[in-house]
Short mmCIF file of C-alpha atoms and ligand atoms in Angstrom, two decimals:
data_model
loop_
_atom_site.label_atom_id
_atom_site.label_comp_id
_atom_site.label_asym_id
_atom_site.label_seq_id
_atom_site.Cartn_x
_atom_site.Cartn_y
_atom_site.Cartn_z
CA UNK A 1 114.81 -26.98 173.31
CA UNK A 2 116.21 -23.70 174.85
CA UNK A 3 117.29 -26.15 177.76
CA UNK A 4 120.06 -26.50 175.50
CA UNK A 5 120.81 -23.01 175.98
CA UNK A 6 120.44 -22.49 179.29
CA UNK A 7 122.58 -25.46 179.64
CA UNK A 8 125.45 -24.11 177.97
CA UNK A 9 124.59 -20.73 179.87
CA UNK A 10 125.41 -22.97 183.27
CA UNK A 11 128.68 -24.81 182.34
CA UNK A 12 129.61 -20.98 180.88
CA UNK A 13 129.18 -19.91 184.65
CA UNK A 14 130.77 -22.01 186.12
CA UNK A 15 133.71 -23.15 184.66
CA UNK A 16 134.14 -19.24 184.75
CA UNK A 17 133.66 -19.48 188.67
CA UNK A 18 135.64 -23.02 189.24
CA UNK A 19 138.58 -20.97 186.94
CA UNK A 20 138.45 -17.85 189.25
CA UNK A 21 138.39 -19.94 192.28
CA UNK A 22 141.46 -22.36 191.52
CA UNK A 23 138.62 -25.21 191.97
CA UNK A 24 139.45 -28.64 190.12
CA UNK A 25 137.17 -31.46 191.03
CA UNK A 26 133.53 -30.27 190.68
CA UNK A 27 130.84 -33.15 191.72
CA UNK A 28 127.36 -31.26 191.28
CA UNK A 29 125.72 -28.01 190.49
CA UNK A 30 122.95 -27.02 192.49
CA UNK A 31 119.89 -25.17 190.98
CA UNK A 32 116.87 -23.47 192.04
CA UNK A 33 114.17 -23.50 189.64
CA UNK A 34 110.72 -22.16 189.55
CA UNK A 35 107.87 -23.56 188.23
CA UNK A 36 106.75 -20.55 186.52
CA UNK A 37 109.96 -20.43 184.27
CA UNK A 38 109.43 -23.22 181.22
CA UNK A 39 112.47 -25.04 181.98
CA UNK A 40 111.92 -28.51 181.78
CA UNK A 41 114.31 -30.53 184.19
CA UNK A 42 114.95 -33.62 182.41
CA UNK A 43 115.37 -31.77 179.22
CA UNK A 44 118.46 -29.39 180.87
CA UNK A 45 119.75 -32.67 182.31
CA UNK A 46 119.70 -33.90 179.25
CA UNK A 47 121.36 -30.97 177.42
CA UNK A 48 123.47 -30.66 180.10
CA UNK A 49 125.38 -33.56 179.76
CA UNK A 50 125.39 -33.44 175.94
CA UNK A 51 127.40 -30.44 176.35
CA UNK A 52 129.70 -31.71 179.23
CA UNK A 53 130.49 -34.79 177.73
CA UNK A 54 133.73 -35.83 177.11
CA UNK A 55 134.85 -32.89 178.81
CA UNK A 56 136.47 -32.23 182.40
CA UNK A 57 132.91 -32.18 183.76
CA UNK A 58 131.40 -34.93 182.55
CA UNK A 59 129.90 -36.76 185.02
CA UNK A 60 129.07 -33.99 186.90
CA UNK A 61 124.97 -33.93 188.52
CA UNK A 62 122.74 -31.12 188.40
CA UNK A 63 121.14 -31.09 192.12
CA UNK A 64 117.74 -29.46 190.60
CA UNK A 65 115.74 -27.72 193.36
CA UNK A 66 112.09 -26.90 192.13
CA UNK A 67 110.30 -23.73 194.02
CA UNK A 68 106.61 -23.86 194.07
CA UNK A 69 104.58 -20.98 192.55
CA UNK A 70 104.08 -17.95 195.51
CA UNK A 71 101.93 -15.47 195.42
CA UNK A 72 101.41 -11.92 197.02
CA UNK A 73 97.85 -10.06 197.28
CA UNK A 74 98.14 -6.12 196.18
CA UNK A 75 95.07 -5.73 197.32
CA UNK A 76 95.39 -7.64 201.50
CA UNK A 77 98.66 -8.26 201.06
CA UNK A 78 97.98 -11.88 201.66
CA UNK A 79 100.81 -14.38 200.42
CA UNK A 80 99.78 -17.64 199.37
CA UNK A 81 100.78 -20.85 197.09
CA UNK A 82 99.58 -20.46 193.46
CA UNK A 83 97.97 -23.78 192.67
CA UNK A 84 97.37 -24.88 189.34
CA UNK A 85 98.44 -21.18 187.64
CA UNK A 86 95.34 -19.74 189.20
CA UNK A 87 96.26 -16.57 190.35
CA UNK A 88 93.78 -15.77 193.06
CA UNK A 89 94.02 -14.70 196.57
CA UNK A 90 92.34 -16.83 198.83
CA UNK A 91 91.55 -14.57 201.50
CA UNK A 92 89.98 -11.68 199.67
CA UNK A 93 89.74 -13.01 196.09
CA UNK A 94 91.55 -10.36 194.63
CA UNK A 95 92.86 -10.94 191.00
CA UNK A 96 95.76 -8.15 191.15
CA UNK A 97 98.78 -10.95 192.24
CA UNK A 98 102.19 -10.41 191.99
CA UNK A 99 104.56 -13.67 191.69
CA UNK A 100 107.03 -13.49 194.97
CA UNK A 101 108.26 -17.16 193.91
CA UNK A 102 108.03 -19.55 190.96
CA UNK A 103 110.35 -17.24 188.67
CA UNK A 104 113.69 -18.22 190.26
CA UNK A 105 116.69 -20.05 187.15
CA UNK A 106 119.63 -19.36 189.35
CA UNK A 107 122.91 -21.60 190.55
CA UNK A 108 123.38 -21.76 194.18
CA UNK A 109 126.43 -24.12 194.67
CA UNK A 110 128.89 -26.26 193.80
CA UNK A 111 129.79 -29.49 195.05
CA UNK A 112 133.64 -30.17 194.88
CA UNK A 113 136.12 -33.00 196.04
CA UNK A 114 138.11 -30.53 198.00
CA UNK A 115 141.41 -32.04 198.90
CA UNK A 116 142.69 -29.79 201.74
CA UNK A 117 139.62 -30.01 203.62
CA UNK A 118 139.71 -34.24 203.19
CA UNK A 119 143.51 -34.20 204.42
CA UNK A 120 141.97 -32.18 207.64
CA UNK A 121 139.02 -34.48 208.26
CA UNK A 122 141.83 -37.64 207.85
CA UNK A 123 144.27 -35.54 209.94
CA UNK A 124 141.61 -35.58 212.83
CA UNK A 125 140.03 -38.71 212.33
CA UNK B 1 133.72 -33.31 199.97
CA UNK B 2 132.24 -29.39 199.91
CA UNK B 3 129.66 -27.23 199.17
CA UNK B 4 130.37 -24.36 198.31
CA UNK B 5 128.09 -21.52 198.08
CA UNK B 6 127.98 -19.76 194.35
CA UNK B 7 124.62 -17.84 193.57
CA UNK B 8 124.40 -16.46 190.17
CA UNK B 9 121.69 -15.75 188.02
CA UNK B 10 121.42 -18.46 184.95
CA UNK B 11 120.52 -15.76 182.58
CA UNK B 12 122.25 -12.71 184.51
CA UNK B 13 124.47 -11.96 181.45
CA UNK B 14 121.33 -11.45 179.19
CA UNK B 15 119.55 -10.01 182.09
CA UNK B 16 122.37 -7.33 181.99
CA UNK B 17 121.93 -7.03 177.99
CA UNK B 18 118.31 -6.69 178.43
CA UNK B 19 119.02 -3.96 180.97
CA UNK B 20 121.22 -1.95 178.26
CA UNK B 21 118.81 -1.78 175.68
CA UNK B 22 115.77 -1.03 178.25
CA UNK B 23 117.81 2.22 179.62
CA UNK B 24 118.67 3.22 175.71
CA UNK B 25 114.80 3.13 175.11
CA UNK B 26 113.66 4.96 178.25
CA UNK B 27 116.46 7.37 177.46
CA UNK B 28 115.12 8.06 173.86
CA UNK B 29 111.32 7.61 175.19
CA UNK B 30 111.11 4.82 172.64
CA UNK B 31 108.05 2.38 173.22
CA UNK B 32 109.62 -1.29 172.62
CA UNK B 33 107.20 -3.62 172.18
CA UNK B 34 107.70 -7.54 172.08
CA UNK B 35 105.47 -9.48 170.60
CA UNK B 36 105.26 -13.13 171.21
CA UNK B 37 102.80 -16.07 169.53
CA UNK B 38 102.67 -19.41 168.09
CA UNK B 39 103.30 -19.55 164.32
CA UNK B 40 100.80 -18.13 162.21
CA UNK B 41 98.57 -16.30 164.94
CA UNK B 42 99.51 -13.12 162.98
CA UNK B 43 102.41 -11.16 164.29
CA UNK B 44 103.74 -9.72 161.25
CA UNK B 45 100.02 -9.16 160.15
CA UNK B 46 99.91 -7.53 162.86
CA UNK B 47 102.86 -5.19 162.26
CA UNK B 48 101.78 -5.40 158.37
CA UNK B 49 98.30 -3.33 159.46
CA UNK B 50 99.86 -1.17 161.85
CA UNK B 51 102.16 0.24 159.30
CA UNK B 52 99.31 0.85 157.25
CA UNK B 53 97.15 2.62 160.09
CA UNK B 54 100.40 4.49 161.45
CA UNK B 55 102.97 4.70 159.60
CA UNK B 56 102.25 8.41 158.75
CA UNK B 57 102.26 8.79 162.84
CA UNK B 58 104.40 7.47 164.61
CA UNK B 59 107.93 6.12 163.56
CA UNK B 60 108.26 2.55 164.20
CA UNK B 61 111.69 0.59 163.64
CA UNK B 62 110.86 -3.14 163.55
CA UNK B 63 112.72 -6.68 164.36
CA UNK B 64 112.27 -9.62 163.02
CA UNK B 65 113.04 -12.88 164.18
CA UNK B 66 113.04 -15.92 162.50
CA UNK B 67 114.44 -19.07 162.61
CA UNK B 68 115.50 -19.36 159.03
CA UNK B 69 113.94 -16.85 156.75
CA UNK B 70 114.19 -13.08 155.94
CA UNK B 71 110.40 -13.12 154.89
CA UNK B 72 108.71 -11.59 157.68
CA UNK B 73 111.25 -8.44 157.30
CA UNK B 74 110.46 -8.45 154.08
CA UNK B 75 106.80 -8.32 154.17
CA UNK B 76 106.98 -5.50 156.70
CA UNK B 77 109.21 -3.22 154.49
CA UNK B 78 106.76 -3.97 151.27
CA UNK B 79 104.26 -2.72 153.91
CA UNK B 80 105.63 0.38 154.48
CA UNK B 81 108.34 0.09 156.93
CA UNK B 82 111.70 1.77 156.27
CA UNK B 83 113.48 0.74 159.78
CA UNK B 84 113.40 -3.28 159.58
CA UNK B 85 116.09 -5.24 160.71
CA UNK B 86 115.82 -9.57 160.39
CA UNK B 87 117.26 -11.55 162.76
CA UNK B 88 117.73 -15.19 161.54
CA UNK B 89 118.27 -17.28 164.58
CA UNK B 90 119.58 -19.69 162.67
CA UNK B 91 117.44 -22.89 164.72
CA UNK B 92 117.38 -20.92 167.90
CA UNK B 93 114.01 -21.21 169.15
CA UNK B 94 113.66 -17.38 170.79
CA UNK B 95 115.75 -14.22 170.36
CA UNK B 96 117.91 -12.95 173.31
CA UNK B 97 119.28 -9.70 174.37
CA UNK B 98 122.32 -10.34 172.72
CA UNK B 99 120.68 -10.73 169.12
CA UNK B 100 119.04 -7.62 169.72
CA UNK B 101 122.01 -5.21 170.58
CA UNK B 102 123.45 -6.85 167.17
CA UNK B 103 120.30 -5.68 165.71
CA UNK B 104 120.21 -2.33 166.97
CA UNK B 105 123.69 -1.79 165.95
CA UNK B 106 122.42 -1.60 161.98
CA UNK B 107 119.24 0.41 162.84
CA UNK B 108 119.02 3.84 163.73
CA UNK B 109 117.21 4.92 167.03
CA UNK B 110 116.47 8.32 166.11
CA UNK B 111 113.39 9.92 166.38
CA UNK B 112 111.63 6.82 166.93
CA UNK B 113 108.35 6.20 168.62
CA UNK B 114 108.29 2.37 169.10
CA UNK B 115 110.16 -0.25 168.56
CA UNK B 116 108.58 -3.77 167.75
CA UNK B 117 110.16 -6.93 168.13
CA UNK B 118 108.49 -10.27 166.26
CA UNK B 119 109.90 -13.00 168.33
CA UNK B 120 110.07 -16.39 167.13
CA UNK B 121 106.89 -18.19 166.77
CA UNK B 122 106.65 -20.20 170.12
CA UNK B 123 105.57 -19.74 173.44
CA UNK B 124 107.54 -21.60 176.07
CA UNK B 125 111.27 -20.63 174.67
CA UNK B 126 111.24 -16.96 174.21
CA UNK B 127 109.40 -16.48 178.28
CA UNK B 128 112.71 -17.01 179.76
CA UNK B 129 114.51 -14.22 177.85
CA UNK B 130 114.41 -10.54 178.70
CA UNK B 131 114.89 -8.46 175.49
CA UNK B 132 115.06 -5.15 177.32
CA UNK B 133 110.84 -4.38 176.18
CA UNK B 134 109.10 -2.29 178.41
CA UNK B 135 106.46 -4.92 177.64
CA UNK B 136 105.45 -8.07 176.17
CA UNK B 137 102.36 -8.47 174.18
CA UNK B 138 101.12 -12.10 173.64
CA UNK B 139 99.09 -13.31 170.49
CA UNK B 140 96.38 -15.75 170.13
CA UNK B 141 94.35 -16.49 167.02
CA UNK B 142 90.78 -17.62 167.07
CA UNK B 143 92.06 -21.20 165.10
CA UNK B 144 93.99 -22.28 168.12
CA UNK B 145 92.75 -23.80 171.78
CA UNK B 146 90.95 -21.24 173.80
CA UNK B 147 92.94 -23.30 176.75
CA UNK B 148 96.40 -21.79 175.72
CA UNK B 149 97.04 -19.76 178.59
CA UNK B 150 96.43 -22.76 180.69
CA UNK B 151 98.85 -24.15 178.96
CA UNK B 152 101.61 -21.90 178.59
CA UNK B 153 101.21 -19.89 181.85
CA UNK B 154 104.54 -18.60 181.68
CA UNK B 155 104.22 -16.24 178.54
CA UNK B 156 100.53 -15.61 179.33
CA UNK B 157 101.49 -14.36 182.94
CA UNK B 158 104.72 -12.31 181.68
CA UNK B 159 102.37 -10.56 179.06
CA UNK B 160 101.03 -7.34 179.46
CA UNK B 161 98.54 -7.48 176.78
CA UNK B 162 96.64 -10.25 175.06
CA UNK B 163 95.65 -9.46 171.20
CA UNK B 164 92.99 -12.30 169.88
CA UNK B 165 94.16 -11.93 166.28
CA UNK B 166 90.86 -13.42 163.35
CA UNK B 167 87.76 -12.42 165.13
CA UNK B 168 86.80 -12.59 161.39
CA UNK B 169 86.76 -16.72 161.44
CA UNK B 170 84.59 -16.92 165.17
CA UNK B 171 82.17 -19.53 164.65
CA UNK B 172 84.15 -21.68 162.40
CA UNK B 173 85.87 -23.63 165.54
CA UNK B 174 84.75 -24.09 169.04
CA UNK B 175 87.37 -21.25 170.28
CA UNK B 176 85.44 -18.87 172.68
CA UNK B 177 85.75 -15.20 173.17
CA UNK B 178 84.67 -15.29 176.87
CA UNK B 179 86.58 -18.84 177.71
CA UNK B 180 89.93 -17.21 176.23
CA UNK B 181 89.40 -14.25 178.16
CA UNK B 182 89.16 -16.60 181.37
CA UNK B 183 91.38 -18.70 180.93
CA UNK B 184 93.79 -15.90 180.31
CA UNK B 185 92.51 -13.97 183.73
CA UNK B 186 93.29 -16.99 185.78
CA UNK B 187 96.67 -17.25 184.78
CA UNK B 188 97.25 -13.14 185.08
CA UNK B 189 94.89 -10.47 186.68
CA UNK B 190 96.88 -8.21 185.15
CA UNK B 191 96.24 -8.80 181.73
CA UNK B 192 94.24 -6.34 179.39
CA UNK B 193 92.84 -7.50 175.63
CA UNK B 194 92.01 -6.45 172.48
CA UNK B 195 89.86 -8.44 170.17
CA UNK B 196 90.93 -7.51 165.82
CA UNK B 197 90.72 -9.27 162.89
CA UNK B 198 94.18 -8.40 160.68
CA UNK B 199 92.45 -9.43 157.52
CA UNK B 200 89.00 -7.09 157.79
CA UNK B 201 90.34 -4.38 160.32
CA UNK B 202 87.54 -4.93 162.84
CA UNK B 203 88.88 -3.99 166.35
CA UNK B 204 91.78 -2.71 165.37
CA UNK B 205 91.02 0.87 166.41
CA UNK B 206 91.56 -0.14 170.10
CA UNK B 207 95.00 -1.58 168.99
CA UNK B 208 95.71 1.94 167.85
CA UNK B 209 94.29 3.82 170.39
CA UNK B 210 96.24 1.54 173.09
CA UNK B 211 99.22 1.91 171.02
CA UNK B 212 99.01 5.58 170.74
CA UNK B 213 98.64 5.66 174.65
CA UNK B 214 101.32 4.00 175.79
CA UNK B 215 103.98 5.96 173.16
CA UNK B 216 102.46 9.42 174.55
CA UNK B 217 103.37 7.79 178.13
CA UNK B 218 106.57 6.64 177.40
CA UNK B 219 107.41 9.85 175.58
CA UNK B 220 105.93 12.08 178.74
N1 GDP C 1 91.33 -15.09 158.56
C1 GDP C 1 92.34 -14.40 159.07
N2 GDP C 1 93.61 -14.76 158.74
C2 GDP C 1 94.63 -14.03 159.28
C3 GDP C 1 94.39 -12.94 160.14
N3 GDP C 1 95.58 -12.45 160.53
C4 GDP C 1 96.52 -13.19 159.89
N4 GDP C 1 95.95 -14.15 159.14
C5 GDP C 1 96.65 -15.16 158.33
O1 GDP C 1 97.32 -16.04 159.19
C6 GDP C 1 98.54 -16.47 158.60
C7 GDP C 1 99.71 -16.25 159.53
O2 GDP C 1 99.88 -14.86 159.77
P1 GDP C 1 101.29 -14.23 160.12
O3 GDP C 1 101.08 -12.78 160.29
O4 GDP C 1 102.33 -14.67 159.16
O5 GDP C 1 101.57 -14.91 161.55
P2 GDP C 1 102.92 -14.92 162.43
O6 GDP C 1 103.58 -16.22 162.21
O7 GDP C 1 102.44 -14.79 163.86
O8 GDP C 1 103.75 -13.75 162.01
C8 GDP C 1 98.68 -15.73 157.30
O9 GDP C 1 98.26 -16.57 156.28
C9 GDP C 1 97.74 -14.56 157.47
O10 GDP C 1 97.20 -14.11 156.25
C10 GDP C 1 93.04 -12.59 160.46
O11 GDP C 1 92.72 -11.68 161.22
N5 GDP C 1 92.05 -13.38 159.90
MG1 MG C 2 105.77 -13.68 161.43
ZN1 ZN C 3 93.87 -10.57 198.87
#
């Protein structure tokens, strides 16, 4: 269960960020995951909102984006989707492959309820 | 509603960590080694032999994780080894860069070769965590599934060397040599191995050897 840990690694980040921003009202967090890194999804949901609970962000969604295993060739230079973990260039067959995708764990955005910019949408409207 | 745009590594504070101890090593041309496994596939046996073999050789400072006990760090000093530091994780289920700056704190660097680090027994937690090795080696015994790196191609792929630990017990399960060795080479081209048995000592020259290699490199 290090999804518990990574979990806690998230709302760490960005509470720091909402803090530093003067941001109240977060919605969602949006992730980019790789399929190479053992992070199971449901399981940092889950942790997730163990730790949030009963806390200003509960009810706050993880928006979990999951990037597919890529590939490069060292040998053609060839990039290419890694099926199944087999790590073989399909043009020349090469076995020397280094992983350009797949290894990503990273936060990308946050949703918030942003009051000034919902004043200037009803201002408009 | 808004989205705004916030890109941060997940792990970018241990990444940093990680990226402390790796420029402390490289600066002292210390080897640090981290060695990763199921339970029981022989880590500390591992370490226990290479004491033995090296101990008059090279200088080795060892770290042991664990998620409860001391034991390992005590096996490895009645073995020989005089730098040992335990870290109890206390139910973590890896080590991080964190623990290991702790660590480092009550062991002396100097004049040391390598550094190992026994992670906790488990492969899936500890792949995510960069301790600040120059490399990690993975373990696999002959009493396990010769389909593990199938099934944990995250460690297998990260891993720069694959030891099969109890050559001594081939033929007492249906775990191939050759099928490991595929398996493994599907899942990371990359990936050298040495067969040993820790209990009878067979193979473990090329441990040595390899071992012996790689701290003459790092100390170049
Ligand atoms: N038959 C056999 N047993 C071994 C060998 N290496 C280790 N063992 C045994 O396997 C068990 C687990 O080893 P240990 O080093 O504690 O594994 P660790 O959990 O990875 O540190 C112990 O009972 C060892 O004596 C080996 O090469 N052959
Ligand atoms: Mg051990
Ligand atoms: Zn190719």
């Amino acid at each position: 269960m290090h999804e518990l840990k990574i979990a806690e690694s998230i709302v760490d980040s960005v509470s720091k960020e909402m803090e530093r921003r003067g941001l109240k009202s977060l919605r969602a967090v949006g992730l980019r995951i790789g399929e190479l890194t053992d992070i199971v999804p449901e399981s940092l949901e889950f942790g997730f909102n163990a730790i949030v609970a009963a806390t200003p962000m509960e009810g706050v969604r993880l928006e979990i984006e999951r990037v597919p295993i890529t590939g490069r060739c060292r040998d053609c230079g060839a990039e290419f989707a890694v099926r199944d973990f087999q790590f073989l260039c399909p043009t020349c067959e090469g076995r020397g492959v280094t992983t350009v995708g797949g290894n990503e764990l990273e936060i990308c955005y946050l949703e918030v309820d942003d009051p000034h910019s919902d004043k200037r949408i009803s201002a408009t409207a | 509603m808004t989205i705004l745009k916030y890109e941060k590594k997940v792990l970018s504070e241990n990444d940093r960590l990680a990226a402390e101890v790796r420029r402390e090593m490289t600066d002292r041309g210390i080897l640090c080694l981290n060695l990763v496994s199921s339970p029981g596939s022989g880590k500390t046996s591992l370490l226990e032999r290479t004491l033995g073999a090296l101990g008059k050789e090279l200088r080795m400072g060892l770290i042991a994780g664990d998620v409860q006990t001391e034991n390992d760090a005590d096996r490895l000093r009645a073995a020989g080894g005089t730098m040992v530091r335990p870290i109890v994780t206390g139910g973590a289920c890896h080590l991080d860069a964190r623990m290991i700056i702790e660590a480092l704190k009550k062991l002396s660097l100097d004049g040391l070769d390598l550094l190992f680090i026994e992670n906790v027994g488990n492969l899936v937690c500890p792949s995510s965590y960069d301790l600040g090795e120059e490399m990690k080696v993975v373990l696999i015994s002959t009493t396990e599934g010769d389909d593990k790196p199938l099934k944990y191609p995250g460690m297998f792929r990260r891993s720069s060397l694959m030891v099969v630990n109890k050559i001594d017990l081939l033929g007492h399960s249906e775990f191939q040599l050759a099928r490991v060795k595929e398996n493994a080479r599907a899942i990371n081209g990359d990936l050298e191995t040495i067969e040993l048995s820790c209990r009878t000592g067979e193979g473990a020259r090329r441990w040595y050897d390899w071992l012996r290699q790689r701290v003459s490199h790092k100390r170049a």
